[in-house]
Tab-separated table of C-alpha atoms in Angstrom:
chain	number	residue	atom	x	y	z
A	1	MET	CA	23.021	-111.472	63.918
A	2	SER	CA	21.128	-109.346	66.425
A	3	GLU	CA	19.771	-107.215	63.584
A	4	ARG	CA	18.468	-110.362	61.870
A	5	ARG	CA	16.696	-111.473	65.063
A	6	GLU	CA	15.273	-107.993	65.490
A	7	ARG	CA	13.925	-107.971	61.933
A	8	ARG	CA	12.487	-111.453	62.496
A	9	GLY	CA	10.882	-110.290	65.757
A	10	HIS	CA	9.298	-107.318	64.031
A	11	GLY	CA	8.039	-109.593	61.284
A	12	MET	CA	6.465	-111.938	63.838
A	13	ALA	CA	4.910	-108.982	65.645
A	14	ARG	CA	3.426	-107.714	62.383
A	15	ALA	CA	2.136	-111.199	61.583
A	16	GLY	CA	0.647	-111.565	65.060
A	17	GLY	CA	-0.944	-108.145	64.746
A	18	ALA	CA	-2.409	-109.124	61.393
A	19	VAL	CA	-3.891	-112.275	62.922
A	20	HIS	CA	-5.435	-110.248	65.727
A	21	GLU	CA	-6.771	-107.705	63.253
A	22	ARG	CA	-8.371	-110.464	61.218
A	23	GLN	CA	-9.969	-111.982	64.291
A	24	ARG	CA	-13.668	-111.214	64.245
A	25	PHE	CA	-16.156	-110.908	67.079
A	26	GLY	CA	-17.866	-114.022	65.761
A	27	ASP	CA	-14.659	-116.007	66.287
A	28	VAL	CA	-14.440	-114.964	69.932
A	29	LEU	CA	-18.158	-115.587	70.389
A	30	SER	CA	-17.848	-119.079	68.909
A	31	SER	CA	-14.939	-119.848	71.222
A	32	GLU	CA	-16.837	-118.674	74.307
A	33	TRP	CA	-19.898	-120.699	73.323
A	34	ALA	CA	-17.749	-123.796	72.808
A	35	LYS	CA	-16.256	-123.370	76.281
A	36	ALA	CA	-19.619	-122.805	77.924
A	37	ARG	CA	-21.358	-125.812	76.391
A	38	THR	CA	-18.494	-128.243	77.021
A	39	ILE	CA	-18.213	-127.522	80.750
A	40	ARG	CA	-20.316	-130.022	82.683
A	41	SER	CA	-21.009	-127.665	85.585
A	42	THR	CA	-22.700	-125.209	83.199
A	43	TRP	CA	-25.337	-127.789	82.356
A	44	CYS	CA	-25.644	-128.780	86.023
A	45	VAL	CA	-26.466	-125.194	86.980
A	46	MET	CA	-28.953	-124.836	84.132
A	47	ILE	CA	-30.717	-128.071	85.095
A	48	ALA	CA	-30.765	-126.878	88.708
A	49	VAL	CA	-32.481	-123.639	87.651
A	50	VAL	CA	-35.314	-125.584	86.006
A	51	ALA	CA	-35.597	-128.170	88.794
A	52	ILE	CA	-35.582	-125.611	91.601
A	53	GLY	CA	-38.072	-123.461	89.710
A	54	ALA	CA	-40.487	-126.386	89.385
A	55	LEU	CA	-39.947	-127.453	93.000
A	56	PHE	CA	-40.511	-124.030	94.500
A	57	GLY	CA	-43.422	-123.475	92.135
A	58	VAL	CA	-45.106	-126.475	93.741
A	59	LEU	CA	-44.196	-125.356	97.270
A	60	PHE	CA	-45.403	-121.778	96.855
A	61	ALA	CA	-48.556	-122.875	95.026
A	62	SER	CA	-49.311	-125.272	97.892
A	63	ALA	CA	-48.790	-122.485	100.419
A	64	GLY	CA	-51.064	-120.236	98.362
A	65	ALA	CA	-53.762	-122.904	98.227
A	66	ARG	CA	-53.697	-123.283	102.016
A	67	GLU	CA	-53.848	-119.528	102.414
A	68	TYR	CA	-56.826	-119.298	100.070
A	69	THR	CA	-58.850	-121.999	101.835
A	70	THR	CA	-58.541	-120.208	105.195
A	71	ALA	CA	-59.044	-116.682	103.824
A	72	THR	CA	-62.137	-114.540	104.233
A	73	VAL	CA	-64.290	-113.567	101.259
A	74	ALA	CA	-62.606	-110.146	101.076
A	75	GLU	CA	-59.125	-111.700	101.261
A	76	ARG	CA	-59.992	-114.179	98.507
A	77	GLY	CA	-60.858	-111.256	96.252
A	78	ASP	CA	-57.278	-109.973	96.613
A	79	PHE	CA	-55.687	-113.402	96.167
A	80	ASP	CA	-52.969	-113.393	93.493
A	81	PRO	CA	-52.244	-116.999	92.436
A	82	PHE	CA	-49.639	-115.930	89.881
A	83	GLY	CA	-47.695	-113.739	92.292
A	84	MET	CA	-47.806	-116.437	94.964
A	85	THR	CA	-46.522	-119.209	92.706
A	86	PHE	CA	-43.901	-117.144	90.947
A	87	ARG	CA	-42.064	-116.273	94.112
A	88	ALA	CA	-39.923	-119.152	92.892
A	89	LEU	CA	-38.250	-116.666	90.530
A	90	PHE	CA	-36.325	-115.236	93.470
A	91	PHE	CA	-34.305	-118.438	93.849
A	92	MET	CA	-33.932	-118.847	90.111
A	93	GLN	CA	-32.408	-115.367	89.874
A	94	LEU	CA	-29.663	-116.251	92.329
A	95	LEU	CA	-28.735	-119.362	90.374
A	96	VAL	CA	-28.717	-117.529	87.057
A	97	GLY	CA	-26.573	-114.772	88.551
A	98	TYR	CA	-24.173	-117.460	89.720
A	99	LEU	CA	-24.190	-118.946	86.219
A	100	GLY	CA	-23.003	-115.645	84.759
A	101	MET	CA	-20.491	-115.008	87.515
A	102	ARG	CA	-18.754	-118.382	87.289
A	103	THR	CA	-18.217	-117.888	83.554
A	104	VAL	CA	-15.290	-115.667	84.442
A	105	THR	CA	-14.353	-116.657	88.004
A	106	VAL	CA	-13.604	-120.227	86.895
A	107	GLU	CA	-11.007	-118.879	84.465
A	108	TYR	CA	-9.424	-116.763	87.188
A	109	VAL	CA	-9.299	-119.667	89.640
A	110	THR	CA	-7.916	-122.185	87.133
A	111	ARG	CA	-5.528	-119.536	85.723
A	112	THR	CA	-6.653	-120.175	82.169
A	113	LEU	CA	-7.549	-116.545	81.499
A	114	PRO	CA	-3.998	-115.524	80.421
A	115	GLY	CA	-4.150	-118.186	77.703
A	116	VAL	CA	-7.565	-116.942	76.635
A	117	LEU	CA	-6.191	-113.406	76.367
A	118	VAL	CA	-3.357	-114.609	74.151
A	119	ALA	CA	-5.924	-115.999	71.724
A	120	ALA	CA	-8.295	-113.017	72.146
A	121	PRO	CA	-6.208	-110.033	73.307
A	122	ARG	CA	-8.950	-107.424	72.880
A	123	ARG	CA	-10.448	-107.499	76.341
A	124	GLY	CA	-13.546	-105.494	75.535
A	125	ARG	CA	-14.395	-107.905	72.753
A	126	LEU	CA	-13.848	-110.882	75.071
A	127	LEU	CA	-16.114	-109.420	77.749
A	128	ALA	CA	-18.801	-108.680	75.151
A	129	ALA	CA	-18.632	-112.263	73.834
A	130	LYS	CA	-18.985	-113.664	77.338
A	131	ALA	CA	-21.935	-111.337	77.934
A	132	VAL	CA	-23.741	-112.507	74.796
A	133	VAL	CA	-23.216	-116.189	75.653
A	134	CYS	CA	-24.311	-115.711	79.275
A	135	ALA	CA	-27.403	-113.723	78.350
A	136	ALA	CA	-28.457	-116.220	75.678
A	137	MET	CA	-28.059	-119.231	77.959
A	138	ALA	CA	-29.839	-117.486	80.824
A	139	PHE	CA	-32.737	-116.389	78.629
A	140	VAL	CA	-33.307	-119.907	77.311
A	141	VAL	CA	-33.023	-121.637	80.673
A	142	GLY	CA	-35.093	-118.881	82.273
A	143	GLU	CA	-37.935	-119.404	79.826
A	144	VAL	CA	-37.815	-123.182	80.259
A	145	ALA	CA	-37.823	-122.782	84.035
A	146	VAL	CA	-40.665	-120.260	84.076
A	147	TRP	CA	-42.865	-122.595	82.052
A	148	ALA	CA	-42.010	-125.368	84.506
A	149	VAL	CA	-43.166	-123.076	87.317
A	150	TYR	CA	-46.269	-122.122	85.349
A	151	PHE	CA	-47.482	-125.681	84.752
A	152	THR	CA	-46.519	-127.205	88.102
A	153	GLY	CA	-47.967	-124.335	90.121
A	154	ARG	CA	-51.134	-124.217	88.052
A	155	ALA	CA	-51.636	-127.967	88.462
A	156	VAL	CA	-51.341	-127.701	92.263
A	157	LEU	CA	-53.828	-124.825	92.457
A	158	ALA	CA	-56.319	-126.528	90.142
A	159	ALA	CA	-56.118	-129.796	92.088
A	160	ARG	CA	-57.172	-127.950	95.243
A	161	ALA	CA	-60.011	-126.020	93.573
A	162	VAL	CA	-58.174	-122.704	93.951
A	163	PRO	CA	-58.404	-119.984	91.254
A	164	VAL	CA	-55.612	-120.340	88.727
A	165	TYR	CA	-53.875	-117.970	86.317
A	166	ASP	CA	-54.196	-118.098	82.553
A	167	LEU	CA	-52.115	-116.656	79.726
A	168	GLY	CA	-55.094	-114.630	78.599
A	169	GLN	CA	-55.262	-112.701	81.854
A	170	PRO	CA	-53.786	-109.171	81.821
A	171	GLY	CA	-50.048	-109.123	82.451
A	172	VAL	CA	-49.483	-112.880	82.534
A	173	ALA	CA	-48.084	-113.261	78.998
A	174	ARG	CA	-45.830	-110.237	79.514
A	175	ALA	CA	-44.592	-111.671	82.789
A	176	MET	CA	-43.832	-115.029	81.179
A	177	VAL	CA	-41.694	-113.435	78.464
A	178	GLY	CA	-40.268	-110.930	80.932
A	179	ALA	CA	-38.983	-113.731	83.141
A	180	GLY	CA	-36.532	-114.757	80.432
A	181	LEU	CA	-35.376	-111.162	79.989
A	182	LEU	CA	-34.980	-110.800	83.735
A	183	MET	CA	-32.883	-113.977	83.942
A	184	ALA	CA	-30.676	-112.846	81.047
A	185	THR	CA	-30.088	-109.477	82.685
A	186	MET	CA	-29.372	-111.086	86.038
A	187	SER	CA	-26.714	-113.287	84.434
A	188	LEU	CA	-25.010	-110.146	83.125
A	189	PHE	CA	-25.092	-108.696	86.633
A	190	GLY	CA	-23.382	-111.857	87.881
A	191	LEU	CA	-20.841	-111.634	85.039
A	192	ALA	CA	-19.932	-108.076	86.036
A	193	ILE	CA	-19.508	-109.127	89.662
A	194	GLY	CA	-17.292	-111.996	88.527
A	195	PHE	CA	-14.942	-109.662	86.678
A	196	LEU	CA	-14.784	-107.309	89.655
A	197	VAL	CA	-14.338	-109.874	92.463
A	198	ARG	CA	-12.605	-112.691	90.484
A	199	VAL	CA	-13.275	-115.296	93.182
A	200	THR	CA	-16.378	-117.508	93.074
A	201	SER	CA	-17.017	-117.540	96.828
A	202	GLY	CA	-16.546	-113.788	97.182
A	203	GLY	CA	-18.635	-113.068	94.101
A	204	LEU	CA	-21.435	-115.295	95.358
A	205	ALA	CA	-21.401	-113.488	98.698
A	206	VAL	CA	-21.686	-110.114	96.943
A	207	LEU	CA	-24.496	-111.433	94.740
A	208	VAL	CA	-26.475	-112.755	97.711
A	209	VAL	CA	-26.060	-109.500	99.651
A	210	ILE	CA	-27.219	-107.356	96.727
A	211	ALA	CA	-29.973	-109.617	95.400
A	212	ALA	CA	-31.349	-111.096	98.616
A	213	LEU	CA	-30.053	-109.684	101.884
A	214	VAL	CA	-30.554	-105.967	101.305
A	215	PRO	CA	-34.167	-106.290	99.995
A	216	SER	CA	-35.101	-108.657	102.819
A	217	MET	CA	-33.741	-106.178	105.386
A	218	ALA	CA	-35.831	-103.297	104.046
A	219	PRO	CA	-38.443	-103.483	106.882
A	220	VAL	CA	-35.789	-102.636	109.506
A	221	PHE	CA	-34.352	-99.680	107.588
A	222	PRO	CA	-35.427	-96.070	108.171
A	223	ALA	CA	-38.570	-95.197	106.233
A	224	TRP	CA	-36.801	-93.237	103.487
A	225	LEU	CA	-34.226	-95.973	102.928
A	226	ALA	CA	-36.833	-98.753	103.042
A	227	SER	CA	-38.866	-96.891	100.413
A	228	PHE	CA	-35.823	-96.531	98.169
A	229	VAL	CA	-34.838	-100.211	98.483
A	230	THR	CA	-38.379	-101.447	97.873
A	231	LYS	CA	-38.791	-99.266	94.809
A	232	TYR	CA	-35.386	-98.681	93.241
A	233	TRP	CA	-33.043	-101.439	94.433
A	234	PRO	CA	-31.893	-103.669	91.507
A	235	THR	CA	-33.784	-106.887	92.212
A	236	PRO	CA	-37.094	-105.413	93.463
A	237	ALA	CA	-37.106	-102.973	90.535
A	238	GLY	CA	-36.344	-105.696	87.989
A	239	GLY	CA	-38.837	-108.043	89.604
A	240	ARG	CA	-41.648	-105.690	88.656
A	241	LEU	CA	-41.393	-107.080	85.120
A	242	VAL	CA	-42.840	-110.410	86.279
A	243	SER	CA	-45.698	-108.927	88.304
A	244	VAL	CA	-49.227	-108.977	86.918
A	245	HIS	CA	-50.724	-106.251	89.108
A	246	ASP	CA	-49.825	-102.556	89.000
A	247	ARG	CA	-49.127	-100.844	92.304
A	248	PHE	CA	-49.174	-97.086	92.680
A	249	ASP	CA	-46.394	-97.214	95.304
A	250	LEU	CA	-44.007	-99.174	93.047
A	251	LEU	CA	-42.586	-98.731	89.576
A	252	SER	CA	-44.447	-99.963	86.511
A	253	PRO	CA	-43.132	-103.272	85.083
A	254	TRP	CA	-41.092	-101.869	82.195
A	255	THR	CA	-39.866	-98.863	84.172
A	256	GLY	CA	-38.661	-101.151	86.937
A	257	TYR	CA	-36.885	-103.355	84.428
A	258	ALA	CA	-35.255	-100.284	82.856
A	259	VAL	CA	-33.925	-99.270	86.272
A	260	PHE	CA	-32.476	-102.753	86.742
A	261	CYS	CA	-30.866	-102.585	83.284
A	262	GLY	CA	-29.297	-99.267	84.302
A	263	TYR	CA	-27.645	-100.874	87.326
A	264	VAL	CA	-26.379	-103.740	85.189
A	265	ALA	CA	-25.054	-101.422	82.487
A	266	VAL	CA	-23.078	-99.435	85.063
A	267	ALA	CA	-21.727	-102.639	86.621
A	268	LEU	CA	-20.600	-103.916	83.199
A	269	LEU	CA	-18.922	-100.613	82.319
A	270	VAL	CA	-17.024	-100.620	85.613
A	271	ALA	CA	-16.108	-104.280	85.104
A	272	ALA	CA	-14.832	-103.527	81.589
A	273	ALA	CA	-12.718	-100.618	82.840
A	274	VAL	CA	-11.218	-102.734	85.634
A	275	PHE	CA	-10.649	-105.701	83.322
A	276	ARG	CA	-8.711	-103.536	80.842
A	277	ARG	CA	-6.367	-102.209	83.529
A	278	ARG	CA	-5.865	-105.177	85.820
A	279	ASP	CA	-3.520	-108.084	85.257
A	280	ALA	CA	-5.124	-111.433	84.512
């Protein structure tokens, strides 16, 4: 009797293994996309990215217009309407990072991840599928949001007779496309943090410290550390991709973005290693 059960158990194991072997990456990807698009909070965050981008585009453009009207002739020559308006990207990055992070922390909090791993036991494949879904969503919403910033900010500047930016100007088209890439990469950074921290509140705290607090504290650091943070820290380096003016003291746009991608790649590799070894 026990031998019969043992043979049956081995048969079930072989059948289960065959099912897992037949499971393709596309199947896992389709499952992750279905989960992402059916969760209401996902759409709420994406709408918030666009709305906050448009709102802060208006606010920063208004501040830039006031600054321009009170500036001297020399200061007006250095006025950067694009850089002023697109400071809104800073807030959009935080939201997109949160979007990627909560993709995994929600499953830890609700304890649904063990069930997901039963259906998709290859953890590396699961992480890769989540990464593709997060990056795709973030790129799309990032591009929608950046165009919202572009049009709202431009309208405010034009209404106040302040010089505006145009797609034909050097660097503007690259920055517009680069904003989507930056948002996609930031979502992957948030995803890696989510796998490492596993708690939404803790992950959000880590994200805010890395993306916002450390760069904002650069002026109070020693000179060598301030220079490193301003030039090579993840968010300032990545942010160079959406700048339209080259600066000799900072990285070039694509070099800065490459540095940011390096940070994200390391974070994802560490997250994958931890995810493979840690219980769900």
